[in-house]
Amino acid sequence: MHSFDSLRAQYPVFRYRGFSVTPEREAVRVQYDFAVDGLTEFAPTWVLPCRDPAAFPGEDPAVRALLFSIGMTEAVSYWKAACPPRMLVSAGPLDAAQIAWWKKLYFHGLGEFFYKNGIRTSEADFLTIECDAPPAPLPRPLTPPQAGCLIPVGGGKDSVVTMELLRAFPQEKTAYLIGAGKAGVATARIAGFDAAGTVSFARTLDPRLLALNAEGFLNGHTPFSALVAFSAVLAAYLGGRRYVVLSNEGSANESTVAGSDVNHQYSKSLEFEADFRAYLAAHLPCGVEYFSLLRPFHEIQIARCFTRYPQYFGAFLSCNVGSKTGRWCAKCAKCLFICLMLAPFLPPETLRGIFGRDLLDDPAMREDFRKLLGLAPEKPFECVGSRAEVSLACALAAEACDARGEALPLLLREYRALALPAPDRGMLRAKSEAHFVPDAFLPYLTPLYT
């Protein structure tokens, strides 16, 4: 394993040299050009569906600025292999405010990466970003969006709830996927989005990055949801959609490591959402508005709402391990967390049908269970809810077992034995005002707090 300091000394410069847009059959290929001086070059790609590639508006200033921004977001995945102290950007213009914005995203979006790799650094010192591209006027979009929603769909319960809540929303809607994962496609189809109503962008990592990881170069979590943000805004702009409607909830704001700013979900947080909206307004005024519909709510409210849609039980999937096979692994902290969120509202046989076995009666899940409850300094490094939500879910699930006259499974027996402070039941009816949901969408949120 290489060290942070030795890599930075040996490889001092990362370059974002440019990107190309090439027409293909019913698509355009966007290829990015990155390099680490003295180490290697990288050429990751995105493929965007396009019925008439020759007419793709690649010279539209808003499109070019969004493609450039996707590249800036992609770059961090390649930069982290050697963490060069200097980044030279030639692919597009950046002013001082933009450089500060990107440094903040990189630093906080890599919080888990720094923490797990034992890297001690600061936002001021970890990276210098320089830009030698000529200044450019503010992008003026040629075809501003008209109306309607683009809904990013990952295949989990949250995007399912967003799709269902907006079924009656009177404007047109499009589902957006990165890749064509089985769960994302399946849940979108159940929600009524056929192939014509779905846009899928394909993203491919450069295999040279994977080779460096195998050789012991640095690796770890990056702010993937920032890629979702920029690419979804591009998809909305190209498709004439006014809103990008995310499904990030309030608990994404909680740090993963207690007493720190390390947050696995930083790019799903309210802080990032506010920063991203400000960036669009100041530097990318393309007419698309980005917000999270579920931000005012807790995970347990979203889970309760999800259980009203049993048609998705056999299709949804939130397990990162299982995403490769299209099945819940039923062994990881994410599987356990989803099971706990659903347990107050679904009987054990339904949970077994979803996960394939009884996770709450498995001694092997004890360590993750304790982390989810906040009995360890770290929550699992997954997209999981707050410690308080987990405690409430356990209390409600145990009461549901009592009401059915069932013996408590192992983990719920251990929860009761802990005699923790009574959880806040008000979470089931809560609705935070810390959100950016436009007024037109607020009437559709009632099922989450009733």
CSV table of N, CA, C and O in Angstrom, one decimal, residues 1 6 15 58 89 134 145 156 160 187 216 235 243-244 300 345 395 426:
chain,number,residue,atom,x,y,z
A,1,MET,N,0.9,-1.2,0.0
A,1,MET,CA,0.0,0.0,0.0
A,1,MET,C,0.9,1.2,0.0
A,1,MET,O,1.8,1.4,0.8
A,6,SER,N,4.0,9.9,0.3
A,6,SER,CA,5.0,9.5,-0.7
A,6,SER,C,4.4,9.6,-2.1
A,6,SER,O,5.1,10.0,-3.1
A,15,ARG,N,-4.0,16.4,-14.1
A,15,ARG,CA,-4.4,17.2,-15.2
A,15,ARG,C,-5.8,16.8,-15.7
A,15,ARG,O,-6.1,15.6,-15.9
A,58,GLY,N,-24.0,19.9,-28.8
A,58,GLY,CA,-22.8,19.9,-28.1
A,58,GLY,C,-22.1,21.2,-28.0
A,58,GLY,O,-21.2,21.4,-27.1
A,89,VAL,N,-6.4,22.4,-14.5
A,89,VAL,CA,-7.6,22.3,-15.3
A,89,VAL,C,-7.5,23.1,-16.6
A,89,VAL,O,-7.4,24.3,-16.5
A,134,PRO,N,-9.0,29.8,-20.9
A,134,PRO,CA,-9.4,31.2,-21.0
A,134,PRO,C,-10.8,31.5,-20.3
A,134,PRO,O,-11.6,30.6,-20.4
A,145,PRO,N,-35.3,24.6,-20.4
A,145,PRO,CA,-36.4,23.6,-20.1
A,145,PRO,C,-37.8,24.3,-20.0
A,145,PRO,O,-37.9,25.4,-19.7
A,156,GLY,N,-34.0,1.8,-5.1
A,156,GLY,CA,-34.4,1.6,-3.7
A,156,GLY,C,-35.7,2.1,-3.3
A,156,GLY,O,-36.5,2.6,-4.1
A,160,VAL,N,-38.7,4.9,-5.1
A,160,VAL,CA,-40.0,4.4,-5.3
A,160,VAL,C,-41.1,5.3,-4.7
A,160,VAL,O,-42.1,5.6,-5.3
A,187,THR,N,-38.2,-1.0,-11.0
A,187,THR,CA,-39.1,-0.2,-10.2
A,187,THR,C,-39.6,1.0,-11.0
A,187,THR,O,-40.8,1.4,-10.9
A,216,GLY,N,-2.2,-1.2,-5.1
A,216,GLY,CA,-2.0,-0.6,-3.8
A,216,GLY,C,-2.0,0.9,-3.8
A,216,GLY,O,-1.7,1.5,-2.8
A,235,ALA,N,-29.4,15.8,-18.2
A,235,ALA,CA,-30.5,15.0,-18.8
A,235,ALA,C,-31.8,15.8,-18.8
A,235,ALA,O,-32.6,15.7,-19.7
A,243,TYR,N,-37.6,20.4,-13.5
A,243,TYR,CA,-37.2,20.0,-12.2
A,243,TYR,C,-36.4,18.7,-12.2
A,243,TYR,O,-36.8,17.7,-12.9
A,244,VAL,N,-35.3,18.6,-11.4
A,244,VAL,CA,-34.7,17.3,-11.0
A,244,VAL,C,-35.1,17.1,-9.6
A,244,VAL,O,-34.8,17.8,-8.7
A,300,ILE,N,-37.7,6.6,8.6
A,300,ILE,CA,-38.8,5.7,9.1
A,300,ILE,C,-40.1,6.1,8.5
A,300,ILE,O,-41.0,5.3,8.2
A,345,PHE,N,-43.6,-2.3,10.2
A,345,PHE,CA,-44.8,-2.2,9.4
A,345,PHE,C,-45.1,-3.4,8.6
A,345,PHE,O,-46.2,-3.5,7.9
A,395,ALA,N,-38.0,-0.1,18.6
A,395,ALA,CA,-39.0,-0.1,19.6
A,395,ALA,C,-40.4,-0.4,18.9
A,395,ALA,O,-41.2,-1.2,19.5
A,426,GLY,N,-42.3,11.2,17.9
A,426,GLY,CA,-42.7,12.3,17.0
A,426,GLY,C,-42.1,12.3,15.6
A,426,GLY,O,-42.6,13.0,14.7
